[in-house]
Amino acid sequence: MVFVVFVVELFWLRLCCLMNFRFTKAERLTLKKEFERVFQDGKVLKDAKVVLYVMANSLPHSRLGLVVSKKVGNAVRRNRAKRLLREVYRLNKHVLTMHVDMIAIPRHPFSSDLKRSDVEDGFKKLLLKINEAFCP
């Protein structure tokens, strides 16, 4: 029994080493013109907690931008929303089969006691919709 557990742990360790779970600066939308381009020309996908604006890009990786309105709450809540969305993207970006630019906007009220798993379920569904929308 212990051997089976060891083999499973070794499998996941190797799988995690092959995947890149970092969120580098190159994977971020930073320029105003990039945000404007995605807002104007991108597709809109909605979930109960997040709205995504998505547009294909020609880069070798996907990029994420975050926009958090003051309607979400005070600075503490806005920063928590950004941290949650960055973390959910970082852990699930491997689901995407296309390289896209996306802007994530948390819907208000974005509760401060919201768990990552709550946001992650809806975000994964949106990523799968992106694959369906942009894959030939």
PDB file of C-alpha atoms in Angstrom:
ATOM      1  CA  MET A   1       0.000   0.000   0.000  1.00  0.00           C
ATOM      2  CA  VAL A   2       2.819   2.392   0.852  1.00  0.00           C
ATOM      3  CA  PHE A   3       4.496   1.641  -2.471  1.00  0.00           C
ATOM      4  CA  VAL A   4       1.345   2.607  -4.400  1.00  0.00           C
ATOM      5  CA  VAL A   5       1.115   5.909  -2.553  1.00  0.00           C
ATOM      6  CA  PHE A   6       4.793   6.564  -3.270  1.00  0.00           C
ATOM      7  CA  VAL A   7       4.312   5.857  -6.995  1.00  0.00           C
ATOM      8  CA  VAL A   8       1.300   8.179  -7.183  1.00  0.00           C
ATOM      9  CA  GLU A   9       3.185  10.951  -5.370  1.00  0.00           C
ATOM     10  CA  LEU A  10       6.175  10.481  -7.680  1.00  0.00           C
ATOM     11  CA  PHE A  11       3.882  10.710 -10.725  1.00  0.00           C
ATOM     12  CA  TRP A  12       2.370  14.001  -9.522  1.00  0.00           C
ATOM     13  CA  LEU A  13       5.788  15.371  -8.632  1.00  0.00           C
ATOM     14  CA  ARG A  14       7.085  14.692 -12.145  1.00  0.00           C
ATOM     15  CA  LEU A  15       3.923  16.102 -13.707  1.00  0.00           C
ATOM     16  CA  CYS A  16       4.246  19.289 -11.676  1.00  0.00           C
ATOM     17  CA  CYS A  17       7.896  19.636 -12.676  1.00  0.00           C
ATOM     18  CA  LEU A  18       6.936  19.431 -16.354  1.00  0.00           C
ATOM     19  CA  MET A  19       4.256  22.088 -16.005  1.00  0.00           C
ATOM     20  CA  ASN A  20       5.225  25.689 -15.481  1.00  0.00           C
ATOM     21  CA  PHE A  21       3.078  27.130 -12.709  1.00  0.00           C
ATOM     22  CA  ARG A  22       4.810  30.506 -12.616  1.00  0.00           C
ATOM     23  CA  PHE A  23       3.074  33.768 -13.459  1.00  0.00           C
ATOM     24  CA  THR A  24       5.796  35.826 -15.101  1.00  0.00           C
ATOM     25  CA  LYS A  25       5.705  39.438 -16.229  1.00  0.00           C
ATOM     26  CA  ALA A  26       5.528  38.261 -19.847  1.00  0.00           C
ATOM     27  CA  GLU A  27       2.200  36.601 -19.013  1.00  0.00           C
ATOM     28  CA  ARG A  28       0.606  39.862 -17.874  1.00  0.00           C
ATOM     29  CA  LEU A  29      -1.281  42.457 -19.846  1.00  0.00           C
ATOM     30  CA  THR A  30       0.283  45.737 -18.787  1.00  0.00           C
ATOM     31  CA  LEU A  31      -0.186  48.378 -21.475  1.00  0.00           C
ATOM     32  CA  LYS A  32      -3.294  50.537 -21.816  1.00  0.00           C
ATOM     33  CA  LYS A  33      -3.491  49.905 -25.580  1.00  0.00           C
ATOM     34  CA  GLU A  34      -3.453  46.131 -24.987  1.00  0.00           C
ATOM     35  CA  PHE A  35      -6.359  46.438 -22.558  1.00  0.00           C
ATOM     36  CA  GLU A  36      -8.272  48.664 -24.993  1.00  0.00           C
ATOM     37  CA  ARG A  37      -7.702  46.216 -27.857  1.00  0.00           C
ATOM     38  CA  VAL A  38      -9.043  43.273 -25.849  1.00  0.00           C
ATOM     39  CA  PHE A  39     -12.031  45.285 -24.584  1.00  0.00           C
ATOM     40  CA  GLN A  40     -12.934  46.462 -28.108  1.00  0.00           C
ATOM     41  CA  ASP A  41     -12.275  43.337 -30.173  1.00  0.00           C
ATOM     42  CA  GLY A  42     -12.461  40.480 -27.665  1.00  0.00           C
ATOM     43  CA  LYS A  43     -15.242  38.025 -26.927  1.00  0.00           C
ATOM     44  CA  VAL A  44     -17.064  38.233 -23.613  1.00  0.00           C
ATOM     45  CA  LEU A  45     -17.548  35.161 -21.421  1.00  0.00           C
ATOM     46  CA  LYS A  46     -19.480  35.433 -18.167  1.00  0.00           C
ATOM     47  CA  ASP A  47     -19.689  33.441 -14.991  1.00  0.00           C
ATOM     48  CA  ALA A  48     -21.450  34.103 -11.697  1.00  0.00           C
ATOM     49  CA  LYS A  49     -18.251  35.496 -10.175  1.00  0.00           C
ATOM     50  CA  VAL A  50     -16.062  36.570 -13.134  1.00  0.00           C
ATOM     51  CA  VAL A  51     -16.395  38.228 -16.540  1.00  0.00           C
ATOM     52  CA  LEU A  52     -13.663  37.453 -19.089  1.00  0.00           C
ATOM     53  CA  TYR A  53     -12.814  39.439 -22.203  1.00  0.00           C
ATOM     54  CA  VAL A  54     -10.799  37.147 -24.463  1.00  0.00           C
ATOM     55  CA  MET A  55      -8.905  37.649 -27.705  1.00  0.00           C
ATOM     56  CA  ALA A  56      -6.430  35.407 -29.543  1.00  0.00           C
ATOM     57  CA  ASN A  57      -2.816  36.535 -29.651  1.00  0.00           C
ATOM     58  CA  SER A  58       0.234  35.534 -31.692  1.00  0.00           C
ATOM     59  CA  LEU A  59       2.570  35.130 -28.719  1.00  0.00           C
ATOM     60  CA  PRO A  60       3.895  31.771 -27.492  1.00  0.00           C
ATOM     61  CA  HIS A  61       1.899  32.145 -24.247  1.00  0.00           C
ATOM     62  CA  SER A  62      -1.372  33.479 -22.898  1.00  0.00           C
ATOM     63  CA  ARG A  63      -1.586  36.733 -20.959  1.00  0.00           C
ATOM     64  CA  LEU A  64      -3.879  37.888 -18.169  1.00  0.00           C
ATOM     65  CA  GLY A  65      -4.981  41.361 -17.189  1.00  0.00           C
ATOM     66  CA  LEU A  66      -7.077  42.232 -14.163  1.00  0.00           C
ATOM     67  CA  VAL A  67      -9.580  45.042 -13.724  1.00  0.00           C
ATOM     68  CA  VAL A  68     -11.191  45.402 -10.320  1.00  0.00           C
ATOM     69  CA  SER A  69     -13.811  48.092  -9.795  1.00  0.00           C
ATOM     70  CA  LYS A  70     -14.326  49.973  -6.558  1.00  0.00           C
ATOM     71  CA  LYS A  71     -17.797  48.407  -6.525  1.00  0.00           C
ATOM     72  CA  VAL A  72     -16.082  45.209  -5.357  1.00  0.00           C
ATOM     73  CA  GLY A  73     -15.245  46.907  -2.072  1.00  0.00           C
ATOM     74  CA  ASN A  74     -12.421  48.574  -0.231  1.00  0.00           C
ATOM     75  CA  ALA A  75      -8.736  48.094  -1.087  1.00  0.00           C
ATOM     76  CA  VAL A  76      -8.475  44.935   1.002  1.00  0.00           C
ATOM     77  CA  ARG A  77     -11.313  43.244  -0.907  1.00  0.00           C
ATOM     78  CA  ARG A  78     -10.058  44.447  -4.290  1.00  0.00           C
ATOM     79  CA  ASN A  79      -6.552  43.129  -3.588  1.00  0.00           C
ATOM     80  CA  ARG A  80      -7.941  39.804  -2.381  1.00  0.00           C
ATOM     81  CA  ALA A  81      -9.996  39.506  -5.569  1.00  0.00           C
ATOM     82  CA  LYS A  82      -6.888  40.161  -7.664  1.00  0.00           C
ATOM     83  CA  ARG A  83      -4.823  37.649  -5.690  1.00  0.00           C
ATOM     84  CA  LEU A  84      -7.520  34.996  -6.043  1.00  0.00           C
ATOM     85  CA  LEU A  85      -7.892  35.510  -9.795  1.00  0.00           C
ATOM     86  CA  ARG A  86      -4.124  35.492 -10.376  1.00  0.00           C
ATOM     87  CA  GLU A  87      -3.765  32.287  -8.375  1.00  0.00           C
ATOM     88  CA  VAL A  88      -6.643  30.552 -10.142  1.00  0.00           C
ATOM     89  CA  TYR A  89      -5.197  31.533 -13.532  1.00  0.00           C
ATOM     90  CA  ARG A  90      -1.679  30.451 -12.544  1.00  0.00           C
ATOM     91  CA  LEU A  91      -2.839  26.999 -11.474  1.00  0.00           C
ATOM     92  CA  ASN A  92      -5.165  26.435 -14.449  1.00  0.00           C
ATOM     93  CA  LYS A  93      -3.466  28.114 -17.411  1.00  0.00           C
ATOM     94  CA  HIS A  94      -2.417  24.695 -18.713  1.00  0.00           C
ATOM     95  CA  VAL A  95      -6.102  24.030 -19.553  1.00  0.00           C
ATOM     96  CA  LEU A  96      -5.885  26.557 -22.406  1.00  0.00           C
ATOM     97  CA  THR A  97      -4.959  25.070 -25.766  1.00  0.00           C
ATOM     98  CA  MET A  98      -4.804  28.434 -27.560  1.00  0.00           C
ATOM     99  CA  HIS A  99      -2.713  31.471 -26.718  1.00  0.00           C
ATOM    100  CA  VAL A 100      -5.032  34.307 -25.774  1.00  0.00           C
ATOM    101  CA  ASP A 101      -5.063  37.688 -24.102  1.00  0.00           C
ATOM    102  CA  MET A 102      -7.722  37.804 -21.417  1.00  0.00           C
ATOM    103  CA  ILE A 103      -8.985  40.375 -18.984  1.00  0.00           C
ATOM    104  CA  ALA A 104     -10.669  39.092 -15.837  1.00  0.00           C
ATOM    105  CA  ILE A 105     -13.165  41.302 -14.034  1.00  0.00           C
ATOM    106  CA  PRO A 106     -14.612  40.054 -10.743  1.00  0.00           C
ATOM    107  CA  ARG A 107     -18.323  40.665 -10.398  1.00  0.00           C
ATOM    108  CA  HIS A 108     -19.562  42.466  -7.344  1.00  0.00           C
ATOM    109  CA  PRO A 109     -20.369  41.565  -4.693  1.00  0.00           C
ATOM    110  CA  PHE A 110     -17.113  39.591  -4.590  1.00  0.00           C
ATOM    111  CA  SER A 111     -17.252  38.270  -1.049  1.00  0.00           C
ATOM    112  CA  SER A 112     -14.124  38.553   1.070  1.00  0.00           C
ATOM    113  CA  ASP A 113     -14.741  35.094   2.534  1.00  0.00           C
ATOM    114  CA  LEU A 114     -14.862  33.480  -0.917  1.00  0.00           C
ATOM    115  CA  LYS A 115     -12.606  30.431  -1.243  1.00  0.00           C
ATOM    116  CA  ARG A 116     -10.264  29.715  -4.127  1.00  0.00           C
ATOM    117  CA  SER A 117     -12.145  26.525  -4.981  1.00  0.00           C
ATOM    118  CA  ASP A 118     -15.370  28.514  -5.437  1.00  0.00           C
ATOM    119  CA  VAL A 119     -13.757  30.824  -7.979  1.00  0.00           C
ATOM    120  CA  GLU A 120     -11.715  28.042  -9.578  1.00  0.00           C
ATOM    121  CA  ASP A 121     -14.699  25.932 -10.633  1.00  0.00           C
ATOM    122  CA  GLY A 122     -16.283  28.735 -12.637  1.00  0.00           C
ATOM    123  CA  PHE A 123     -12.942  29.905 -14.027  1.00  0.00           C
ATOM    124  CA  LYS A 124     -12.123  26.408 -15.335  1.00  0.00           C
ATOM    125  CA  LYS A 125     -15.477  26.291 -17.121  1.00  0.00           C
ATOM    126  CA  LEU A 126     -14.692  29.637 -18.744  1.00  0.00           C
ATOM    127  CA  LEU A 127     -11.264  28.358 -19.852  1.00  0.00           C
ATOM    128  CA  LEU A 128     -12.930  25.343 -21.466  1.00  0.00           C
ATOM    129  CA  LYS A 129     -15.345  27.706 -23.244  1.00  0.00           C
ATOM    130  CA  ILE A 130     -12.322  29.635 -24.530  1.00  0.00           C
ATOM    131  CA  ASN A 131     -10.920  26.406 -25.966  1.00  0.00           C
ATOM    132  CA  GLU A 132     -14.225  25.724 -27.730  1.00  0.00           C
ATOM    133  CA  ALA A 133     -14.516  29.280 -29.045  1.00  0.00           C
ATOM    134  CA  PHE A 134     -10.974  29.677 -30.373  1.00  0.00           C
ATOM    135  CA  CYS A 135      -9.983  26.177 -31.494  1.00  0.00           C
ATOM    136  CA  PRO A 136     -10.524  25.466 -35.199  1.00  0.00           C
TER     137      PRO A 136
END
